[in-house]
Coordinates of C-alpha atoms in Angstrom, one line a residue:
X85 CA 0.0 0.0 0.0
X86 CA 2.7 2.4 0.8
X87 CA 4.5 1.9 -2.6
X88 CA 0.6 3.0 -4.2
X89 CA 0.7 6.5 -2.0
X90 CA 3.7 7.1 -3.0
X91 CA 3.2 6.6 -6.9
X92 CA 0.2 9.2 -6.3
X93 CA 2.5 11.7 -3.9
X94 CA 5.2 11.8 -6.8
X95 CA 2.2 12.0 -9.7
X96 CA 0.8 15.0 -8.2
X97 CA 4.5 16.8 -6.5
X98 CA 5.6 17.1 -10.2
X99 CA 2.1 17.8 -12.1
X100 CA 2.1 20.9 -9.2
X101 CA 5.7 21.3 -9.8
X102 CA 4.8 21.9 -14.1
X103 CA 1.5 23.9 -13.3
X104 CA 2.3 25.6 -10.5
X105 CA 5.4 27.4 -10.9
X106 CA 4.8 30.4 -12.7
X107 CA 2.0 30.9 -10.1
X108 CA 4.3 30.6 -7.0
X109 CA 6.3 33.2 -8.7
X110 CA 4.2 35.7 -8.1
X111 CA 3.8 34.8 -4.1
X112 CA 5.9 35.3 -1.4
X113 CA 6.2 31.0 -1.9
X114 CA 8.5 28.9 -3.1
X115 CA 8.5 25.5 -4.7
X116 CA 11.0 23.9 -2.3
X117 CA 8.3 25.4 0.7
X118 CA 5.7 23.3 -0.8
X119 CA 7.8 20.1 -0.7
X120 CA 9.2 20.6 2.4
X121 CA 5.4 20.6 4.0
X122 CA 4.8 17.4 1.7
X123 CA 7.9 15.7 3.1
X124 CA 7.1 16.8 6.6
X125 CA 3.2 15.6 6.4
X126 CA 4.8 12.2 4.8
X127 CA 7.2 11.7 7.8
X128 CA 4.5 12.4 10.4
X129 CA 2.3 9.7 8.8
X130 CA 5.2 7.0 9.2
X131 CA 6.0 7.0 5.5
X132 CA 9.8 6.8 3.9
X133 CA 11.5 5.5 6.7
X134 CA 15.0 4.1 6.0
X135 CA 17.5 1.9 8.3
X136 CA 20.0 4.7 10.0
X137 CA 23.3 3.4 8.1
X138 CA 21.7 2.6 4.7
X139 CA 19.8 6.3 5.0
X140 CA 22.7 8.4 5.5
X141 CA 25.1 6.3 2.6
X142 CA 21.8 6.6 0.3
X143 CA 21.3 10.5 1.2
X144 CA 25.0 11.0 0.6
X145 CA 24.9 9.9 -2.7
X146 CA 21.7 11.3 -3.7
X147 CA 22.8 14.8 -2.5
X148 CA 26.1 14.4 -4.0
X149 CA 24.3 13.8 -7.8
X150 CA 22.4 16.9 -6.7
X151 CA 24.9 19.3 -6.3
X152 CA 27.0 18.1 -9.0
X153 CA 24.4 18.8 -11.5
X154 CA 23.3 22.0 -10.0
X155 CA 27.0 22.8 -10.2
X156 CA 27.4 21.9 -13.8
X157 CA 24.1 24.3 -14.3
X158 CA 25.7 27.5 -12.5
X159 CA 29.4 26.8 -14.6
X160 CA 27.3 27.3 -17.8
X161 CA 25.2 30.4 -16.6
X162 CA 28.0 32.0 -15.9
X163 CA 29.1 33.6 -19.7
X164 CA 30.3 37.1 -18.2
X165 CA 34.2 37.5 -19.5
X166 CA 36.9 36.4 -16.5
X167 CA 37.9 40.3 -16.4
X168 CA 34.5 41.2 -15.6
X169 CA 34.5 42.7 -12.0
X170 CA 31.3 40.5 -11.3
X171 CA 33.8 37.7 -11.2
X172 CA 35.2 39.2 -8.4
X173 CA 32.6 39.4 -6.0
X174 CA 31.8 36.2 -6.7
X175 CA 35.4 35.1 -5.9
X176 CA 35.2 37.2 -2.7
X177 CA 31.6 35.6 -1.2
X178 CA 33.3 31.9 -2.3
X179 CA 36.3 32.5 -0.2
X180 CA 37.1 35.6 2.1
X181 CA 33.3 35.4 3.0
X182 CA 33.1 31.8 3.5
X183 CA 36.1 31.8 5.8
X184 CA 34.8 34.2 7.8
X185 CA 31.3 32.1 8.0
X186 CA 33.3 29.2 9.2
X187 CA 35.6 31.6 11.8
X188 CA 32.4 32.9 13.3
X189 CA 30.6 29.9 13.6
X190 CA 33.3 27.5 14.5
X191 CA 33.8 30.7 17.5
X192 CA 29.9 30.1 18.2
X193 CA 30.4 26.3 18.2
X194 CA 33.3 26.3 20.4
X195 CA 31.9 29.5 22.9
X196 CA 28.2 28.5 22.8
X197 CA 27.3 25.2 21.7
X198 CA 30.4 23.6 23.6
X199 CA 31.4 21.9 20.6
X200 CA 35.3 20.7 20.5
X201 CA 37.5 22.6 18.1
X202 CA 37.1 19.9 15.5
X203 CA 33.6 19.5 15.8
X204 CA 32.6 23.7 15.8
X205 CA 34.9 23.9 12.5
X206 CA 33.1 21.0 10.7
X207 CA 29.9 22.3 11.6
X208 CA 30.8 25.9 9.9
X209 CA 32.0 24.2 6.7
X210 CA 28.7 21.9 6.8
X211 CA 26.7 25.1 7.2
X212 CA 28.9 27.8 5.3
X213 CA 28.6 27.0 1.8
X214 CA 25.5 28.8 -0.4
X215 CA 23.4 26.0 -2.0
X216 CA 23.2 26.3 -5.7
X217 CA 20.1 24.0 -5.8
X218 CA 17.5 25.3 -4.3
X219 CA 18.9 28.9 -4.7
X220 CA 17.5 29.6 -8.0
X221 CA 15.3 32.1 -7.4
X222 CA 18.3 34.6 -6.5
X223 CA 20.6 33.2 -9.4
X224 CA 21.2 34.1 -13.2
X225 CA 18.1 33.5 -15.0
X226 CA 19.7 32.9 -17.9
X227 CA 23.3 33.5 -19.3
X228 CA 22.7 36.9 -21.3
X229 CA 21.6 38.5 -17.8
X230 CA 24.0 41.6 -16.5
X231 CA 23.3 41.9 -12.9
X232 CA 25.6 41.8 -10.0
X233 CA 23.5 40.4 -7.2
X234 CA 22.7 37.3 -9.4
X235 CA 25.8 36.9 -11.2
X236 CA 27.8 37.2 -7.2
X237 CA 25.4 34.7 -6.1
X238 CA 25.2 32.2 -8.9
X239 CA 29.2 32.2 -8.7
X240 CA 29.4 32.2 -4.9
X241 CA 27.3 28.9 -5.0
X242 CA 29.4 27.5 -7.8
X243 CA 32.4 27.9 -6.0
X244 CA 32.0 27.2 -2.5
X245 CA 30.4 24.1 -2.7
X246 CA 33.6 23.0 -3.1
X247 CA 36.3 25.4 -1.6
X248 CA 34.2 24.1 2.0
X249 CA 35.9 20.9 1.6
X250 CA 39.1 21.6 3.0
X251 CA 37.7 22.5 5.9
X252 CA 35.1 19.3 5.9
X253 CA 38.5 17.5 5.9
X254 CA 40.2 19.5 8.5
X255 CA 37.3 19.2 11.2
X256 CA 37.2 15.5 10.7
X257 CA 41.0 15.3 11.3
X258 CA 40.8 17.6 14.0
X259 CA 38.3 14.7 15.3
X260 CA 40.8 12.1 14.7
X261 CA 38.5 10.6 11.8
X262 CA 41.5 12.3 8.4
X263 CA 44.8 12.4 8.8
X264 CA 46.0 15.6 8.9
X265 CA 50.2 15.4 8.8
X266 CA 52.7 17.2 11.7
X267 CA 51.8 20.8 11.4
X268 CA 49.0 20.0 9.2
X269 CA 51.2 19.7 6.0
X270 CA 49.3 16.8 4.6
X271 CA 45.9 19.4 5.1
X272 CA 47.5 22.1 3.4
X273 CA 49.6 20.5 0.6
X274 CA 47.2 17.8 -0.3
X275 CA 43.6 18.9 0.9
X276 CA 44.1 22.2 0.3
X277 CA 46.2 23.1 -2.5
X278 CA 46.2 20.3 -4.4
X279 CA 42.3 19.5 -4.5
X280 CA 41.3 22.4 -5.2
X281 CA 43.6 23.3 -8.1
X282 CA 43.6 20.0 -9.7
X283 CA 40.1 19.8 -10.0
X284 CA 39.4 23.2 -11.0
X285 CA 42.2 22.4 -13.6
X286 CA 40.3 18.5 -14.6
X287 CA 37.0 20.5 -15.2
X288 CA 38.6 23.1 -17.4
X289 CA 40.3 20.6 -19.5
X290 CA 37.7 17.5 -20.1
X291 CA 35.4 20.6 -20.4
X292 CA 37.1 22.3 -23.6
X293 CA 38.7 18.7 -24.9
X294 CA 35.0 17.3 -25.0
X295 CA 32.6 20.8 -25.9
X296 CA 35.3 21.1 -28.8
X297 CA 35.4 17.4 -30.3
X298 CA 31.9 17.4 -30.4
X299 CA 31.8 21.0 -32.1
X300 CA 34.5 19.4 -34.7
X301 CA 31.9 16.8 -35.3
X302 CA 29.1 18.6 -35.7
X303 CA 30.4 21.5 -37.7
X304 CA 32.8 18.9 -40.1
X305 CA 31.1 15.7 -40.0
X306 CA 27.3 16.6 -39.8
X307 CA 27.7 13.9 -36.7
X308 CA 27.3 13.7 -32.8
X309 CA 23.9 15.7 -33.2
X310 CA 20.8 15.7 -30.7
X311 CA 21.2 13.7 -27.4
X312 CA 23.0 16.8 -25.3
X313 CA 21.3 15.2 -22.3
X314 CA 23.5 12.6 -22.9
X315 CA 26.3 14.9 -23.3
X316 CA 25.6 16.7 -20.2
X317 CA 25.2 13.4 -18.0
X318 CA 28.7 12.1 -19.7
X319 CA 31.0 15.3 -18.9
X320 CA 29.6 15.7 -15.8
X321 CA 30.6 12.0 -14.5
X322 CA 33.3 12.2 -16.4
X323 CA 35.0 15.3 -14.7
X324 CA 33.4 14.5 -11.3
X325 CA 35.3 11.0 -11.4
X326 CA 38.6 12.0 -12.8
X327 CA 39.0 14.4 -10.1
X328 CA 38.2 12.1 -7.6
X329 CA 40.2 9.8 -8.8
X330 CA 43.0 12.1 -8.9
X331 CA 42.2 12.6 -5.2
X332 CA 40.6 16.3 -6.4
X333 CA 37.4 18.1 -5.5
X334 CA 34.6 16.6 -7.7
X335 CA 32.9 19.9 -7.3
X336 CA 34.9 22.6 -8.5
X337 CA 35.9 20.3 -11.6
X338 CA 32.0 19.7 -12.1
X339 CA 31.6 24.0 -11.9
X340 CA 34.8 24.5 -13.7
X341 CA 33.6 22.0 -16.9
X342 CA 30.8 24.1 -17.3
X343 CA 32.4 27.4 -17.0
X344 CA 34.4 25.8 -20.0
X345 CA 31.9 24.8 -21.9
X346 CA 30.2 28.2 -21.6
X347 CA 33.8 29.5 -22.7
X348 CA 33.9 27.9 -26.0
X349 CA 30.2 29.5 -26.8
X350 CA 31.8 32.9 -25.4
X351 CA 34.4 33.1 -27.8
X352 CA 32.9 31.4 -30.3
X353 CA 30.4 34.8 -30.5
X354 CA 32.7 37.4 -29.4
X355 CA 31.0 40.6 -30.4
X356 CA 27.7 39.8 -31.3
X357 CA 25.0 41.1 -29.8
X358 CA 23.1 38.4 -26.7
X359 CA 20.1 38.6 -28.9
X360 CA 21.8 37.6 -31.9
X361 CA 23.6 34.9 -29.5
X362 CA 20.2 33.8 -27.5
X363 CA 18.6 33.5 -30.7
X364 CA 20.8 30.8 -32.3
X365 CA 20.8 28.9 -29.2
X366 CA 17.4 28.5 -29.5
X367 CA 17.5 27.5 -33.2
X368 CA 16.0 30.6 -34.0
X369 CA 18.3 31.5 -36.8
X370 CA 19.2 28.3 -38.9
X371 CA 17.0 25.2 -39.2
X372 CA 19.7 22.9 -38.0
X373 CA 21.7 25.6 -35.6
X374 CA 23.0 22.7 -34.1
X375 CA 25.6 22.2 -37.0
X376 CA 25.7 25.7 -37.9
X377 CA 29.6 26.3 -38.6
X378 CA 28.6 30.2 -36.3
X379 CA 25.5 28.7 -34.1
X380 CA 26.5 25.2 -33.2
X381 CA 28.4 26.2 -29.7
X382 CA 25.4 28.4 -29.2
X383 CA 22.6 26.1 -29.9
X384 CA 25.2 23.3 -28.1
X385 CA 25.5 25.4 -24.5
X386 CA 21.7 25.8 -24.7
X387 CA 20.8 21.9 -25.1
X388 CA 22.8 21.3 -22.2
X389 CA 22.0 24.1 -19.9
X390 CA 18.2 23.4 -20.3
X391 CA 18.2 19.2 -20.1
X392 CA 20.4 20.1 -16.8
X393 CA 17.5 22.5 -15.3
X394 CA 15.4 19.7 -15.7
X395 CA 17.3 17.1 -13.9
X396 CA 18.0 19.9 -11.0
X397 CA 14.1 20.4 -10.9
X398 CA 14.0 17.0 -10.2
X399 CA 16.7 16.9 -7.4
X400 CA 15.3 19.5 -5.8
X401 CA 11.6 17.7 -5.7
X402 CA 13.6 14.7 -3.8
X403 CA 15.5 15.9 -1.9
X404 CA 13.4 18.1 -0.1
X405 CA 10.3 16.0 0.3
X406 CA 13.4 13.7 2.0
X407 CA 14.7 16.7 4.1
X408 CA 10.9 17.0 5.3
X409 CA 10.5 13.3 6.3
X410 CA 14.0 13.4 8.5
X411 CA 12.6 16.4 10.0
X412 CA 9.5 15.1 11.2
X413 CA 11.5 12.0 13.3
X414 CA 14.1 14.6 14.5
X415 CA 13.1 16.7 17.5
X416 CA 14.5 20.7 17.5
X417 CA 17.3 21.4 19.1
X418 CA 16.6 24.3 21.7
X419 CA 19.7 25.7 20.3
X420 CA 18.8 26.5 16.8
X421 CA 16.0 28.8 18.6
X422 CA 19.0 31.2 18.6
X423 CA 22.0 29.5 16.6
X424 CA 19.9 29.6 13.3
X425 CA 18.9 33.7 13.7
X426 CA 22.3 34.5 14.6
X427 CA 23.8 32.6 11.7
X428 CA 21.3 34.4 9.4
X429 CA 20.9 37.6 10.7
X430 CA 24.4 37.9 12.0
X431 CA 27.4 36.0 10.6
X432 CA 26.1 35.6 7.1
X433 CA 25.5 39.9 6.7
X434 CA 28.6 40.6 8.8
X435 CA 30.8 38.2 6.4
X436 CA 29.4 39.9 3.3
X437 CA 29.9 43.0 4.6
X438 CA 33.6 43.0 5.1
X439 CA 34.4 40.9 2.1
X440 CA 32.6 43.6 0.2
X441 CA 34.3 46.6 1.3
X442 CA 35.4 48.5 -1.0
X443 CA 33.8 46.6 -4.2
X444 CA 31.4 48.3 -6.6
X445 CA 28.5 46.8 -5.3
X446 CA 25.3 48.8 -4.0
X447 CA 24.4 49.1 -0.5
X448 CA 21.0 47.1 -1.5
X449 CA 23.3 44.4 -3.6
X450 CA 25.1 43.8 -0.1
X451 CA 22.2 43.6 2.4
X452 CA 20.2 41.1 -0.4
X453 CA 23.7 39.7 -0.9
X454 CA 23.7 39.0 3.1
X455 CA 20.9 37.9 3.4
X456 CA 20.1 35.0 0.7
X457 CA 23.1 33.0 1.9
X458 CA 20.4 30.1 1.2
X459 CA 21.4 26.9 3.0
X460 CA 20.5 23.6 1.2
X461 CA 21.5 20.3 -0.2
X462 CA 25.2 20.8 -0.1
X463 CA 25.2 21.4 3.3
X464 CA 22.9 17.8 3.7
X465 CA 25.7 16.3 1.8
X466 CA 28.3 17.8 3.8
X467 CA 26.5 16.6 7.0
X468 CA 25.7 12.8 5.9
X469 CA 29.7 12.4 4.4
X470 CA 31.0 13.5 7.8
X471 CA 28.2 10.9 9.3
X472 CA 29.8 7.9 6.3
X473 CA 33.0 9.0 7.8
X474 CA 33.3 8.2 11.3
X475 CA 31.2 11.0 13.0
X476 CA 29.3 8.9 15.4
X477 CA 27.1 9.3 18.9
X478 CA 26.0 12.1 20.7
X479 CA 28.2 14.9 18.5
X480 CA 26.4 13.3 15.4
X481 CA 22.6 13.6 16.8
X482 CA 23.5 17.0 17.7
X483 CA 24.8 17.8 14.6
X484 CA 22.0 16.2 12.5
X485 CA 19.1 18.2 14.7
X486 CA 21.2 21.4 13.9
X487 CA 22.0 21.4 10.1
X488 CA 18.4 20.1 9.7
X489 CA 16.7 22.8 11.2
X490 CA 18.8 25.3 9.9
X491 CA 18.4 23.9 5.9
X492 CA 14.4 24.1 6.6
X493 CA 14.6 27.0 8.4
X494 CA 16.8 28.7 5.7
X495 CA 13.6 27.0 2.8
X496 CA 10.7 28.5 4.9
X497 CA 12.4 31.8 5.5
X498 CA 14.4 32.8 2.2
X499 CA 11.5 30.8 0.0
X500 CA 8.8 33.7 1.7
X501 CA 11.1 36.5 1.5
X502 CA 12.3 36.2 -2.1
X503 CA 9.7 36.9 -4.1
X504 CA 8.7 40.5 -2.7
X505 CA 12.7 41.0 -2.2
X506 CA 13.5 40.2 -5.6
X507 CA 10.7 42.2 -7.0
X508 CA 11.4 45.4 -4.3
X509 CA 15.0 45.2 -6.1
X510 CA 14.0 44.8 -9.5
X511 CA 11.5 47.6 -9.6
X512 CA 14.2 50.0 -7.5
X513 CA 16.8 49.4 -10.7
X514 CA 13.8 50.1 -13.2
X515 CA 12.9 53.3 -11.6
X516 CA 16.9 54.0 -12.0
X517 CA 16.8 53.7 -15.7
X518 CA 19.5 51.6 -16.1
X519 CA 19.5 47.1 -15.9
X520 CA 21.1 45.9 -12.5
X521 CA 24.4 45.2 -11.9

């Protein structure tokens, strides 16, 4: 019987998910609110429960395909040149302001929650990175769009999901559970350094090696046309596993092979006009754009960018009706009563504010900026690898209850507030006369 609710739960999350979505635009609602409440309702009824160990190596996985596909999306919305100065703000939130995230919470963890020094710097790298899944709301609509709060966000997301990792690993050794090296030279040589630029540097290459064989193909040969899903799915595992097996970050070689994929369309079009560029991606211009010697990295770019929205759509469905059945088993902490407004209201603004200082951003780009540091599925994946790897007892309930609550927290508040946000900012820049950013 349960296996026949859930065929009809499914049925109607994703005919509400095709129907309603222009609708919940235009409330203070989000899509991710509505499947939280379904996941929630689920839980409390007793449905979707899963044996501890087998739930938190499933979730792990599942997030991890999540993110990595969300990542892939961002790398290919991002088309502004690497001299823009958006880039740097991005940059900026990714690092100096994620740093600080972890500083102040690990000094909350350690001060407050009575966390030990490992355990208060694993929960800020669980909780510091900006989830690019559920985030979309605040991110580049498309990749034609000049505006600096999107473009800093979408690249924040892109970035950090992966330059938290370091940190993942130095709280875990910190916790006896990674070795670390005397003086932490292992940390900083291998987990550090190394990770980060070798898989920054396997995304960049598989991504222009495999966007530019199948452009050879397609413009030469009239072959490798249509399936770009297939395409999409392939370069992401690809670079995701190479990097891994490398012993690199899966993640930043994930973002990085779209960012390169989104480079060959850049130059590709240098100087023409976005219209002129959105319109052969779409197919607009040639019947068969797609081996168009000028439109095919345009039309190419496209295909993949919109078959990868789709899959995120459906990640996002999951994973939070999932988020909502945990929640309903797992009782709140009394500590995220003040933990989760202080991280919100306090850390996250004051770490955007002084990584910001002095960049050309607008006072309302930096408040908005501070306060959509939207919490999601990367931090669920964060929390269930530190569980796979060793984090056990009371430190791990505690840690579950908190991360929890603060990812449905972060939903319920940032899912209400974006809407009228969003629309208070757009409006502010139209009354300017110029477009954001």
């Amino acid at each position: 019987m349960q296996i026949v609710i859930w065929f009809i739960v499914v049925g109607v999350l994703l005919i509400a998910m095709a129907l309603g979505s222009s609708v919940l635009k235009r409330l203070p609602l989000s899509t991710s609110l509505l499947y939280l409440v379904v996941g929630f309702v689920l839980g409390k009824l007793g449905l979707g429960r899963l044996e501890a160990q087998v739930q938190t190596k499933f979730l792990e996985h599942l997030t991890e395909v999540a993110v990595i596909v969300s990542l892939f999306t961002a790398g290919l919305k991002l088309r502004a040149p690497l001299r823009d100065p958006q880039w740097r703000i991005a940059v900026r939130l990714a690092s100096l302001a994620m740093v600080l995230t972890i500083g102040l919470v690990t000094a909350a963890g350690v001060w407050l929650l009575g966390l030990p020094l490992g355990a208060a710097i694993l929960l800020g790298a669980v909780l510091a990175p900006t989830d690019p899944v559920l985030a979309s709301d605040v991110q580049m609509e498309h990749p034609f769009q000049r505006d600096a709060l999107r473009f800093g966000l979408t690249g924040e997301a892109g970035f950090n999901d992966g330059t938290a990792f370091p940190f993942v690993m130095l709280g875990l050794g910190l916790l006896g559970l990674h070795p670390l090296g005397e003086n932490l030279w292992r940390w900083v040589v291998v987990d550090l350094v190394w990770a980060v630029v070798a898989g920054l540097g396997v995304g960049t290459a598989l991504g222009n090696a495999v966007g530019r064989l199948v452009l050879y193909l397609r413009r030469t040969h009239r072959e490798a046309v249509g399936l770009d899903d297939f395409l999409a799915l392939g370069l992401i595992a690809l670079s995701y596993g190479v990097a891994l097996l490398l012993h690199a970050y899966g993640f930043l070689a994930v973002f990085a092979a779209g960012l390169a994929l989104r480079r060959i369309e850049k130059k590709s079009n240098h100087g023409k006009p976005p219209e002129a560029v959105e319109q052969a991606a779409r197919g607009g211009i040639h019947p068969e754009a797609a081996i168009h010697p000028e439109h095919a990295p345009a039309y190419m770019a496209n295909a993949v960018l919109n078959f990868n929205e789709q899959i995120e759509r459906l990640g996002e469905v999951s994973l939070v009706v999932i988020l909502g059945i945990l929640l309903a088993s797992v009782p709140l902490p009394p500590e995220a009563l003040w933990f989760t407004p202080l991280l919100f209201l306090a850390i996250r603004p004051a770490s955007v504010f002084l990584t910001l200082l002095g960049s050309s951003t607008s006072s309302a780009q930096r408040g908005l900026m501070g306060w959509f540091g939207i919490r999601g599925i990367g931090s669920l994946y964060y929390l269930f690898y530190a569980l796979n790897h060793g984090v056990r007892g009371a430190l791990a309930h505690q840690l579950v209850a908190l991360v929890l609550t603060v990812v449905a927290v972060s939903i319920v508040v940032h899912g209400i507030s974006v809407t009228p946000l969003m629309q208070l900012y757009e409006r502010h820049h139209a009354q300017e006369g110029s477009t954001p950013g």
